[in-house]
mmCIF file of C-alpha atoms in Angstrom:
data_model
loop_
_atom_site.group_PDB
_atom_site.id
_atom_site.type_symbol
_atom_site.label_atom_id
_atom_site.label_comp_id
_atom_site.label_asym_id
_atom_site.label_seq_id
_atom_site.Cartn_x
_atom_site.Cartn_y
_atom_site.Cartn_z
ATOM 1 C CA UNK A 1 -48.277 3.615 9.162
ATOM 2 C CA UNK A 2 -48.249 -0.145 8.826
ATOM 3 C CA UNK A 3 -46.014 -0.068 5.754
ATOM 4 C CA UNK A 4 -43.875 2.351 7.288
ATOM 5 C CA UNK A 5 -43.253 0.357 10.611
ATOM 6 C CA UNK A 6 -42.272 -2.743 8.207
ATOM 7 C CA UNK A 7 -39.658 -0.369 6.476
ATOM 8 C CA UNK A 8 -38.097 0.459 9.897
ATOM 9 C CA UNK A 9 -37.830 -3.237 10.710
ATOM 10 C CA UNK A 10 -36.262 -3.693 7.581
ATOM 11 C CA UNK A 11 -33.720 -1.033 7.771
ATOM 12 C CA UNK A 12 -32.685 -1.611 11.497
ATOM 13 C CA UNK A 13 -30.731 -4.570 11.172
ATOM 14 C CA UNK A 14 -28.628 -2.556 8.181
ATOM 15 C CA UNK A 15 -28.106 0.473 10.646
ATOM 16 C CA UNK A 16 -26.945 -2.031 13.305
ATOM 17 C CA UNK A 17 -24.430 -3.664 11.030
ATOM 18 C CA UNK A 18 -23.239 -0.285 10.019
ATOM 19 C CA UNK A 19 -23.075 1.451 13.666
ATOM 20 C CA UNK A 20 -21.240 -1.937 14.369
ATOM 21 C CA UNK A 21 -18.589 -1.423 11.777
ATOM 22 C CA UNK A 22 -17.803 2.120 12.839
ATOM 23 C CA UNK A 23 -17.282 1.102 16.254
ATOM 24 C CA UNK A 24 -15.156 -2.092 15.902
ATOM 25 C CA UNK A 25 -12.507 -0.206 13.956
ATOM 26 C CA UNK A 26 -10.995 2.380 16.334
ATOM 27 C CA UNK A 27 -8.491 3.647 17.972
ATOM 28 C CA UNK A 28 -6.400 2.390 20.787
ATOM 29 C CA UNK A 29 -8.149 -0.564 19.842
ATOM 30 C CA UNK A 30 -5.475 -3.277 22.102
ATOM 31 C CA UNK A 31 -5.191 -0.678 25.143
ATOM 32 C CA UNK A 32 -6.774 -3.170 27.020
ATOM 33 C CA UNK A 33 -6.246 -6.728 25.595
ATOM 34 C CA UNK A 34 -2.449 -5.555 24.539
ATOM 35 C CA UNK A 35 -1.370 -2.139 25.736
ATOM 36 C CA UNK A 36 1.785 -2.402 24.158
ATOM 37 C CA UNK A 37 0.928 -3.659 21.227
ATOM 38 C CA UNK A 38 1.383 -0.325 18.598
ATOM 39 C CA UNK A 39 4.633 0.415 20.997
ATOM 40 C CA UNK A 40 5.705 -2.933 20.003
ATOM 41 C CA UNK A 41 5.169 -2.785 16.377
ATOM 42 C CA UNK A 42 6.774 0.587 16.239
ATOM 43 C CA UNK A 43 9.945 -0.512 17.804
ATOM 44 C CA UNK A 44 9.989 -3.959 15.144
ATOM 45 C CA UNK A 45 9.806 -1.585 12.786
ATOM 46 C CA UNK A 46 12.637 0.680 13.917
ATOM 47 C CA UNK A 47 15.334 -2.634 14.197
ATOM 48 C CA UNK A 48 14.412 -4.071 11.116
ATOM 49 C CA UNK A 49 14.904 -0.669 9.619
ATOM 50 C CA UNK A 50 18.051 -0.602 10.679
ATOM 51 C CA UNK A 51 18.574 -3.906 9.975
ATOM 52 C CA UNK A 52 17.359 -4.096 6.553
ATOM 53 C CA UNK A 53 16.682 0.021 5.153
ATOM 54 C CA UNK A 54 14.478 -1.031 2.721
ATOM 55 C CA UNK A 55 11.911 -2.877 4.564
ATOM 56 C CA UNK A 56 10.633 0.642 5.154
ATOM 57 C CA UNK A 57 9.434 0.442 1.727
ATOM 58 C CA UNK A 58 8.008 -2.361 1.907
ATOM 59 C CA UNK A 59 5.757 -1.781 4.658
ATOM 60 C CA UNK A 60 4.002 1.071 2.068
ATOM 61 C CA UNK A 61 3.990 -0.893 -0.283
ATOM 62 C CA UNK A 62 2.638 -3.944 1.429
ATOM 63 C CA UNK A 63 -0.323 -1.677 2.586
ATOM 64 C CA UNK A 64 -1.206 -0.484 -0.973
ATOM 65 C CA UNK A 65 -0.963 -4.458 -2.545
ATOM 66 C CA UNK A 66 -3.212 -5.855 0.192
ATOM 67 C CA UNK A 67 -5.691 -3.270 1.074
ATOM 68 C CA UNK A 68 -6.622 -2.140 -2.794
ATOM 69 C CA UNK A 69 -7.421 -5.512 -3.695
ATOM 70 C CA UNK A 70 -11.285 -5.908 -1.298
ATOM 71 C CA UNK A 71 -9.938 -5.417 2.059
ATOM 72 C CA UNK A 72 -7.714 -4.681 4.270
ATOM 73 C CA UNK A 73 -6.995 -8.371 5.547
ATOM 74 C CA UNK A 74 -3.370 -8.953 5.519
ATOM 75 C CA UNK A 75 -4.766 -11.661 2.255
ATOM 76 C CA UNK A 76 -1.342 -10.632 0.484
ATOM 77 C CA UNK A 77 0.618 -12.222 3.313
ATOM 78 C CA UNK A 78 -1.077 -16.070 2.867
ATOM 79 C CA UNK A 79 1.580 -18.239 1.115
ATOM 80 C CA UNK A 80 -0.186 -21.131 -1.245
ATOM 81 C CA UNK A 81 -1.574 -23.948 0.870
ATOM 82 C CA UNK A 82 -4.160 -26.114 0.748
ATOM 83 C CA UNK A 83 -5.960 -25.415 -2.776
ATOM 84 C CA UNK A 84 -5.473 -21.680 -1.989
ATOM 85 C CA UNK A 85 -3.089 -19.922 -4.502
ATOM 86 C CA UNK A 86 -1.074 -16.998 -3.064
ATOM 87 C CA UNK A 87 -1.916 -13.013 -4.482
ATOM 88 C CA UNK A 88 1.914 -13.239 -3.987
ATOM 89 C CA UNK A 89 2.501 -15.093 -7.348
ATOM 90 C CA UNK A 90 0.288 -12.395 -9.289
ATOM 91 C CA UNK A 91 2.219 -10.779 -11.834
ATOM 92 C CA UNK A 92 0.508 -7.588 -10.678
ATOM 93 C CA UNK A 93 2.760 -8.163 -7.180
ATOM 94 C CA UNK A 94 6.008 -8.846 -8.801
ATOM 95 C CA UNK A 95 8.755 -7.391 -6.990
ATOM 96 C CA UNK A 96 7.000 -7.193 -3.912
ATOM 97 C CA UNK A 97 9.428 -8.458 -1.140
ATOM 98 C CA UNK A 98 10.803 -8.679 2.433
ATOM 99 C CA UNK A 99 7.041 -10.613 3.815
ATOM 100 C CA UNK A 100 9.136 -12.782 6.063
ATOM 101 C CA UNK A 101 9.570 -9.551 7.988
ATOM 102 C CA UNK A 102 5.942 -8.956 9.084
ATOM 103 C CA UNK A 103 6.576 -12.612 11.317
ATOM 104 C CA UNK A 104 9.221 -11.134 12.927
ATOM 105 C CA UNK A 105 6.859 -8.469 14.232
ATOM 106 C CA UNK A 106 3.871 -11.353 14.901
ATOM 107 C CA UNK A 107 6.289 -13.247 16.892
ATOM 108 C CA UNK A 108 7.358 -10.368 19.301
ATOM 109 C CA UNK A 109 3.689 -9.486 19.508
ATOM 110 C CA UNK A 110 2.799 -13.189 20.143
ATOM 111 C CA UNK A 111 4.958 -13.397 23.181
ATOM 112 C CA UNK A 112 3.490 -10.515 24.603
ATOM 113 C CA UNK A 113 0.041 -10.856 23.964
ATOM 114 C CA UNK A 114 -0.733 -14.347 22.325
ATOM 115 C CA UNK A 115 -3.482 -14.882 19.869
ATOM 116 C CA UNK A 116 -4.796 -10.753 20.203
ATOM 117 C CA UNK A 117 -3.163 -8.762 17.306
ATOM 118 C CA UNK A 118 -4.372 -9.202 13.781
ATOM 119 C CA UNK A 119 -1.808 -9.269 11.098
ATOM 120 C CA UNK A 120 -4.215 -6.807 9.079
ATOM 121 C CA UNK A 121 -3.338 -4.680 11.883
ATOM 122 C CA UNK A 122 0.485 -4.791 11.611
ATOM 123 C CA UNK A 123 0.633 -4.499 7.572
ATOM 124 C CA UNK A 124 -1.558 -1.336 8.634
ATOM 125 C CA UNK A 125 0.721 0.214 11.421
ATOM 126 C CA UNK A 126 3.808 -0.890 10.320
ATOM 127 C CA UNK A 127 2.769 1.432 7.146
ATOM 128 C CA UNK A 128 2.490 4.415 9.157
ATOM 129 C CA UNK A 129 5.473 3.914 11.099
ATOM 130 C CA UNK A 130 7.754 2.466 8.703
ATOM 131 C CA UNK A 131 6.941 6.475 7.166
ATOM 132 C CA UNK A 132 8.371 7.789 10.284
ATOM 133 C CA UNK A 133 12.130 6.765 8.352
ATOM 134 C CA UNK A 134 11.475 7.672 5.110
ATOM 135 C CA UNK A 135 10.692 11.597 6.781
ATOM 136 C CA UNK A 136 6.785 11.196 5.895
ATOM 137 C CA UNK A 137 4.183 12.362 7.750
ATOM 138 C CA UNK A 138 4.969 12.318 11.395
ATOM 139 C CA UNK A 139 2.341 10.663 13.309
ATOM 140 C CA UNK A 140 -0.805 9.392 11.231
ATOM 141 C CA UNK A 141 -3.746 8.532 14.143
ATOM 142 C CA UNK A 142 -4.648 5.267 12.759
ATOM 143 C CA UNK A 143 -7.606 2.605 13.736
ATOM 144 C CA UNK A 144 -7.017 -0.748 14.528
ATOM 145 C CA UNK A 145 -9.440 -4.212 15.010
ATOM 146 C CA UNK A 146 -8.900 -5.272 11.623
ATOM 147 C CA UNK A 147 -9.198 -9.108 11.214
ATOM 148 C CA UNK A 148 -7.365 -11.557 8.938
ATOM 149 C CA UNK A 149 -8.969 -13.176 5.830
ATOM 150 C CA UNK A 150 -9.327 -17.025 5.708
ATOM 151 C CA UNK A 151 -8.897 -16.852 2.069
ATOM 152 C CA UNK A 152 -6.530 -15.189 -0.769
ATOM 153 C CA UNK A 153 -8.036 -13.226 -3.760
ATOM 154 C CA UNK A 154 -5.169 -14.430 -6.618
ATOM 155 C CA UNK A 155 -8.117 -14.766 -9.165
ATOM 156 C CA UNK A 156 -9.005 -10.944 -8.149
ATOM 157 C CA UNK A 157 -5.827 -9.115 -8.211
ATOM 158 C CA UNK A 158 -5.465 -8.095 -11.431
ATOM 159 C CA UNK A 159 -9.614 -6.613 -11.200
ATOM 160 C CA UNK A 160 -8.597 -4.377 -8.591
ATOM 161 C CA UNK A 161 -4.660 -3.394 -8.271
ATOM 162 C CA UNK A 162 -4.209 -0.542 -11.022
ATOM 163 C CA UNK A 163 -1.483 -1.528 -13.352
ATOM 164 C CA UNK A 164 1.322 0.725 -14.349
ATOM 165 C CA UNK A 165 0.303 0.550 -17.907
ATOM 166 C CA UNK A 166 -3.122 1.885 -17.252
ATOM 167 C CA UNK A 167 -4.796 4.928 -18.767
ATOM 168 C CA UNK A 168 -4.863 7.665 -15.775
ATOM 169 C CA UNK A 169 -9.347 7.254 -16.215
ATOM 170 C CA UNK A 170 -8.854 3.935 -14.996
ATOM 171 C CA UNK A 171 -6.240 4.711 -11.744
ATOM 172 C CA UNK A 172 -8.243 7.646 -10.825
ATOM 173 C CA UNK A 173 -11.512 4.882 -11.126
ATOM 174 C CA UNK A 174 -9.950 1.918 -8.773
ATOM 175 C CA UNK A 175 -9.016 4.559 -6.347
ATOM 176 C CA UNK A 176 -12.649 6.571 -6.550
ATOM 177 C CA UNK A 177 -14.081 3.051 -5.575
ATOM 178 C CA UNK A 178 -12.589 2.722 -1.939
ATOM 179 C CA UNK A 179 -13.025 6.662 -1.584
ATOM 180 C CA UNK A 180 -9.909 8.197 -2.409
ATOM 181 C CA UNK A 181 -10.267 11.233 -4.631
ATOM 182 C CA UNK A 182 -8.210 12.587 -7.167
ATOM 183 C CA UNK A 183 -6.282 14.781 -4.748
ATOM 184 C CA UNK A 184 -5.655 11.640 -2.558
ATOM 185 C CA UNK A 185 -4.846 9.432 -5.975
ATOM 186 C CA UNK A 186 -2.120 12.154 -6.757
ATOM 187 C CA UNK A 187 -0.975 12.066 -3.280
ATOM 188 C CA UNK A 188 -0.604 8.137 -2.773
ATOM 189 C CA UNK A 189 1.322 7.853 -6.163
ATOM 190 C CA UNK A 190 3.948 9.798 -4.357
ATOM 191 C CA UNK A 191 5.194 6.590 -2.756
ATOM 192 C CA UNK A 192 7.093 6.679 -5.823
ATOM 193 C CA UNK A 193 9.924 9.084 -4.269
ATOM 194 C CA UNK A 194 10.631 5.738 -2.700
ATOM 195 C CA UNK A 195 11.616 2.252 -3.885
ATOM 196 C CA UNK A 196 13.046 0.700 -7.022
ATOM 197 C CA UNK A 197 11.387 -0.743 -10.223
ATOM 198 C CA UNK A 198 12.799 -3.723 -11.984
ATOM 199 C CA UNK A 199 13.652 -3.752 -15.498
ATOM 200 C CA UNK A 200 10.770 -5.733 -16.760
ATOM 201 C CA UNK A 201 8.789 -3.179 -16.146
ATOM 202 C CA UNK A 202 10.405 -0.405 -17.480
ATOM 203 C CA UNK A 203 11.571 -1.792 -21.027
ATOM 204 C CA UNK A 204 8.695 -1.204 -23.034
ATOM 205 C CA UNK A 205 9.437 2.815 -22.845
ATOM 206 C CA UNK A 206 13.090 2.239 -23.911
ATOM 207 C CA UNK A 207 12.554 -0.383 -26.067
ATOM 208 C CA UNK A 208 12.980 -0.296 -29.582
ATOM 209 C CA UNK A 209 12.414 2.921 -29.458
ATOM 210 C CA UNK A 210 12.227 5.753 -26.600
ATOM 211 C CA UNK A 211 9.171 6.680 -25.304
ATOM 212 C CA UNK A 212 9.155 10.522 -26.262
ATOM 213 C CA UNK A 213 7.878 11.690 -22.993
ATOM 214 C CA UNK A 214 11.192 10.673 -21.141
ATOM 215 C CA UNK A 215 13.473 12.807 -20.978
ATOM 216 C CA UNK A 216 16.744 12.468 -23.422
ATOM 217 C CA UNK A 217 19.447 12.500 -21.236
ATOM 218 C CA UNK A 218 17.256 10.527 -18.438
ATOM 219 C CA UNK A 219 16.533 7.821 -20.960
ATOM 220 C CA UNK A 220 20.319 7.156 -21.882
ATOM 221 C CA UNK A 221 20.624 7.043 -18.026
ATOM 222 C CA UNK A 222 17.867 4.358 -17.551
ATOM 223 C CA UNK A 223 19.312 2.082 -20.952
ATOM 224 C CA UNK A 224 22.156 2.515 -18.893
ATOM 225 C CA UNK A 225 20.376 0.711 -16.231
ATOM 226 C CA UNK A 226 18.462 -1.545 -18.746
ATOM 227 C CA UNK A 227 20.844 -2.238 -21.172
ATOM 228 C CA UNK A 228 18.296 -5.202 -22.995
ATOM 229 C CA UNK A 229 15.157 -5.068 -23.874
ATOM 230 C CA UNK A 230 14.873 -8.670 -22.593
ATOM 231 C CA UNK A 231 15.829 -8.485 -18.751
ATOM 232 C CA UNK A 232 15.562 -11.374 -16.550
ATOM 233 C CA UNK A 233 13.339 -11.533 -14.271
ATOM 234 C CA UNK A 234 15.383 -12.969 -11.447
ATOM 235 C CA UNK A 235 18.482 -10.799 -12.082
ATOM 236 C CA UNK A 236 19.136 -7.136 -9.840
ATOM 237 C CA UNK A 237 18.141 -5.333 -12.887
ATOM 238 C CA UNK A 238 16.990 -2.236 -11.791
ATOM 239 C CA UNK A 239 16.221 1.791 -11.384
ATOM 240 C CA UNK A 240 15.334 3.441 -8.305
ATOM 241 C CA UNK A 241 12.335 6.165 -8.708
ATOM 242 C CA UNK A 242 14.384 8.974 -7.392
ATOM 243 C CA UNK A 243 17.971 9.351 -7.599
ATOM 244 C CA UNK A 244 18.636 12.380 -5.608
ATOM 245 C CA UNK A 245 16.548 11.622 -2.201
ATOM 246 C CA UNK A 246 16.266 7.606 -2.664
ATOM 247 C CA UNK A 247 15.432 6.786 0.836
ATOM 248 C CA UNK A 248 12.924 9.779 1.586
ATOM 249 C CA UNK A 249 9.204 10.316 0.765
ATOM 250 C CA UNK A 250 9.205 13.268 -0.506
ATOM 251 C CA UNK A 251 8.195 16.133 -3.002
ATOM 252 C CA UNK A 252 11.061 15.236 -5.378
ATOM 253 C CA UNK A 253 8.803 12.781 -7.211
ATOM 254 C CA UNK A 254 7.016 15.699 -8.503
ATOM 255 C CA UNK A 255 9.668 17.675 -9.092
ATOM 256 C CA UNK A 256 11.105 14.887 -11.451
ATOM 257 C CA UNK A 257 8.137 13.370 -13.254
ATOM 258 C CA UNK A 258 7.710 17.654 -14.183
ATOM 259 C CA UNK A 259 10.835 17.162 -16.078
ATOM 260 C CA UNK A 260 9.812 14.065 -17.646
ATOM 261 C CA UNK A 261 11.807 11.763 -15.323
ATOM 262 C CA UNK A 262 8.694 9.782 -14.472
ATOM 263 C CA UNK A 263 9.834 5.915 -14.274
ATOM 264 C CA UNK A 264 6.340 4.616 -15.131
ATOM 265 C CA UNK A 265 3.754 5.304 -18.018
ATOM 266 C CA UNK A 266 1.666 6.003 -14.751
ATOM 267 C CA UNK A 267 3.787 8.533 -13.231
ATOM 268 C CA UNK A 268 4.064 10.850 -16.472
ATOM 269 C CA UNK A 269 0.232 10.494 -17.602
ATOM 270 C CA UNK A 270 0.194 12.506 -13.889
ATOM 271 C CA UNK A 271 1.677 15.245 -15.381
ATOM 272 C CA UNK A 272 -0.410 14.680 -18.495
ATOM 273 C CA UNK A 273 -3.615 14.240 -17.780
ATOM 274 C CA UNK A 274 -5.659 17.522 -16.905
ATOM 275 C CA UNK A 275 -7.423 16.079 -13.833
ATOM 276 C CA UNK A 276 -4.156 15.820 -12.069
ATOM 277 C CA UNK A 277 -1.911 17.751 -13.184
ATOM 278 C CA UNK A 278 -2.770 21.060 -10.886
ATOM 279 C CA UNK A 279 -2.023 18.784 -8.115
ATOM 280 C CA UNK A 280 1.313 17.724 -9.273
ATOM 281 C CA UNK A 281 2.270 21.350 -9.639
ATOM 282 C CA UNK A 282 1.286 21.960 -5.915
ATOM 283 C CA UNK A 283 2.899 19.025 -4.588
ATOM 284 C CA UNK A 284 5.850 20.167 -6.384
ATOM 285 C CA UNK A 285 5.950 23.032 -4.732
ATOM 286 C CA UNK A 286 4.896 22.712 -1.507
ATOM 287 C CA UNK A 287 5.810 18.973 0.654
ATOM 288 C CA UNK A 288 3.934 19.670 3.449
ATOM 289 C CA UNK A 289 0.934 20.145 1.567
ATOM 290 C CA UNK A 290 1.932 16.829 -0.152
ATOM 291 C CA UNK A 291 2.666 14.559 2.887
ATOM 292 C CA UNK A 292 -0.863 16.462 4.510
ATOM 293 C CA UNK A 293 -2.978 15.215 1.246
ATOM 294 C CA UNK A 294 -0.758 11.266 1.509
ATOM 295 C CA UNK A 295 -1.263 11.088 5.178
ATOM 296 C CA UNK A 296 -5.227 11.700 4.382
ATOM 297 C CA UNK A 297 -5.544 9.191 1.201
ATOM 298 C CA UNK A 298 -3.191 6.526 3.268
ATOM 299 C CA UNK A 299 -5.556 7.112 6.285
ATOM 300 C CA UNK A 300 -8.697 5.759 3.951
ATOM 301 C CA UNK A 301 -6.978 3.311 1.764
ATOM 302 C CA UNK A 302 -6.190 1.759 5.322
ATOM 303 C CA UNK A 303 -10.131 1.570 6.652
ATOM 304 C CA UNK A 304 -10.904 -0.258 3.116
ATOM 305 C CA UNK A 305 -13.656 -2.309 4.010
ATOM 306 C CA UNK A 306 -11.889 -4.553 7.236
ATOM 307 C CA UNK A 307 -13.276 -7.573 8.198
ATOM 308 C CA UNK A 308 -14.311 -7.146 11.776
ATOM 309 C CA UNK A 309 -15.988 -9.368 14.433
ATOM 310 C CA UNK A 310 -16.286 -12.767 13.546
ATOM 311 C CA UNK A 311 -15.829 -11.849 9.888
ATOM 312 C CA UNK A 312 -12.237 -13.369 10.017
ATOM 313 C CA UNK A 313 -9.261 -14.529 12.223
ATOM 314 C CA UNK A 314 -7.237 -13.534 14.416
ATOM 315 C CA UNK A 315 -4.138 -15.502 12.774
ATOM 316 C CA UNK A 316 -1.201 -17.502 14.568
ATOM 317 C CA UNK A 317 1.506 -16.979 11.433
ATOM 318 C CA UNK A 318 0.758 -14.714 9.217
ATOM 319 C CA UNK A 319 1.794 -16.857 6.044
ATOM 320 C CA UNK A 320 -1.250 -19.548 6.716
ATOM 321 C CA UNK A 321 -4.806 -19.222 7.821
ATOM 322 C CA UNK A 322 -5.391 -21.046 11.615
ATOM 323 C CA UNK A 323 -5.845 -24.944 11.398
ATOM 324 C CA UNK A 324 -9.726 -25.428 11.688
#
């Protein structure tokens, strides 16, 4: 009995920390210190989409970057300063743009409600609602009370953001770690309907010789788009994932990558690989059954292990950590 009373003071402090966690994270979390606050990021979302289309994108993409690598801590957003080096300047982020946006939607929630919303919370919610213009899912219930990280994780990037060159094992592994199943993995990798990938990273299966999973007819199209093996880096040197509906997140990606039209080694070895290619098929075939299963997976990525309490910060600009 003795021994058993120790164990129970042992494990209390454990189930404290993790009744704690699930109850910091929730939803509606600002209706009282910022009622507006999700109204606001919404409509900063909505101008800026006008604005600038493909900050939609970015918002998705944003999520993915910062929350895969630890925690969902808006780390991705901290610009080098003071000894700390920036997850921005990983090669595993290149392309990644339009983070000067995510201020303009700190400042309008700073003049409502200063020094209350997180900037974990806006790369969050402006991720749901940016899918609102692409025609994603329309309303994804999401929990706020993230805080910010006081620290970047350059050195760690590469550890935990899959690569596009990575066996399918190893995607379906990074993803399994934050709880995101195969299904989920399938369903996430759909943000491909979306976007644009730079030349760099699409050479290596046209150059010197055509990677024989591409289609033909698509490869002459993306050579077209590529014409040296060589790009620069800083040039508009480019192919968007989906020709046909470039702007909307939808089933097309599937439809495509079925016909070997995938842009990435990553998106064919979907097809490929027997683990996930029975969900490719029903994606394919059915997009509310694919934005049902991204909704889901974007609803976990997003609770990857937040910092709440006094874990972090709550910060000022979103680019630098608050002066001690």
């Amino acid at each position: 009995m003795a021994n058993y009373s120790r164990f129970l003071l042992l494990l209390l402090p454990l189930l404290l920390h993790i009744h704690n966690v699930k109850s910091e994270l929730q939803l509606k979390y600002y209706t009282k210190s910022c009622p507006r606050a999700e109204d606001i990021i919404k409509e900063q979302v909505a101008t800026l989409y006008h604005k600038h289309g493909n900050t939609a994108v970015s918002w998705i993409r944003n999520l993915f970057h910062d929350c895969m690598v630890k925690s969902c801590d808006a780390s991705l957003y901290l610009d080098a300063a003071n000894g700390l080096e920036s997850e921005k300047e990983s090669p595993r982020n290149f392309g990644m743009r339009n983070f000067k946006y995510i201020e303009t939607i700190k400042q309008a929630l700073e003049k409502e409600c200063p020094n209350t919303v997180s900037c974990a919370d806006i790369v969050a919610l402006s991720a749901r609602d940016g899918l609102l213009w692409l025609g994603g899912p329309i309303r994804i219930e999401m929990k706020t009370g993230r805080k910010d990280s006081k620290e970047t994780y350059f050195s760690e990037v590469e550890k935990y953001l899959p690569n596009h060159n990575d066996s399918m094992s190893s995607v379906l592994s990074r993803f399994q770690s934050i709880g995101i199943d195969t299904e989920g993995t399938v369903a996430l990798l759909g943000a491909h309907s979306v976007g644009r990938v730079h030349c760099v990273n699409l050479v290596h299966r046209l150059y010197p010789t055509v990677d024989p999973t591409i289609d033909p007819d698509y490869a002459k199209y993306l050579k077209g788009r590529c014409p040296s093996p060589n790009p620069d880096p800083e040039a508009v040197l480019y192919s968007r994932f989906d020709r046909e509906t470039t702007m909307i997140l939808d089933n097309i990606y599937y439809k495509n990558i079925l016909n070997k039209k995938g842009l990435l080694i990553v998106d064919q070895e979907l097809v490929t690989d027997p683990n996930t290619s029975p969900f490719v098929v029903k994606m394919a075939a059915d997009n509310n059954y694919f934005h049902q299963q991204f909704a889901r997976a974007m609803l976990i990525l997003s609770e990857n292990n937040p910092l709440i309490g006094d874990q972090g910060e709550i910060r000022k600009v979103c680019r630098y950590v608050n002066s001690a």
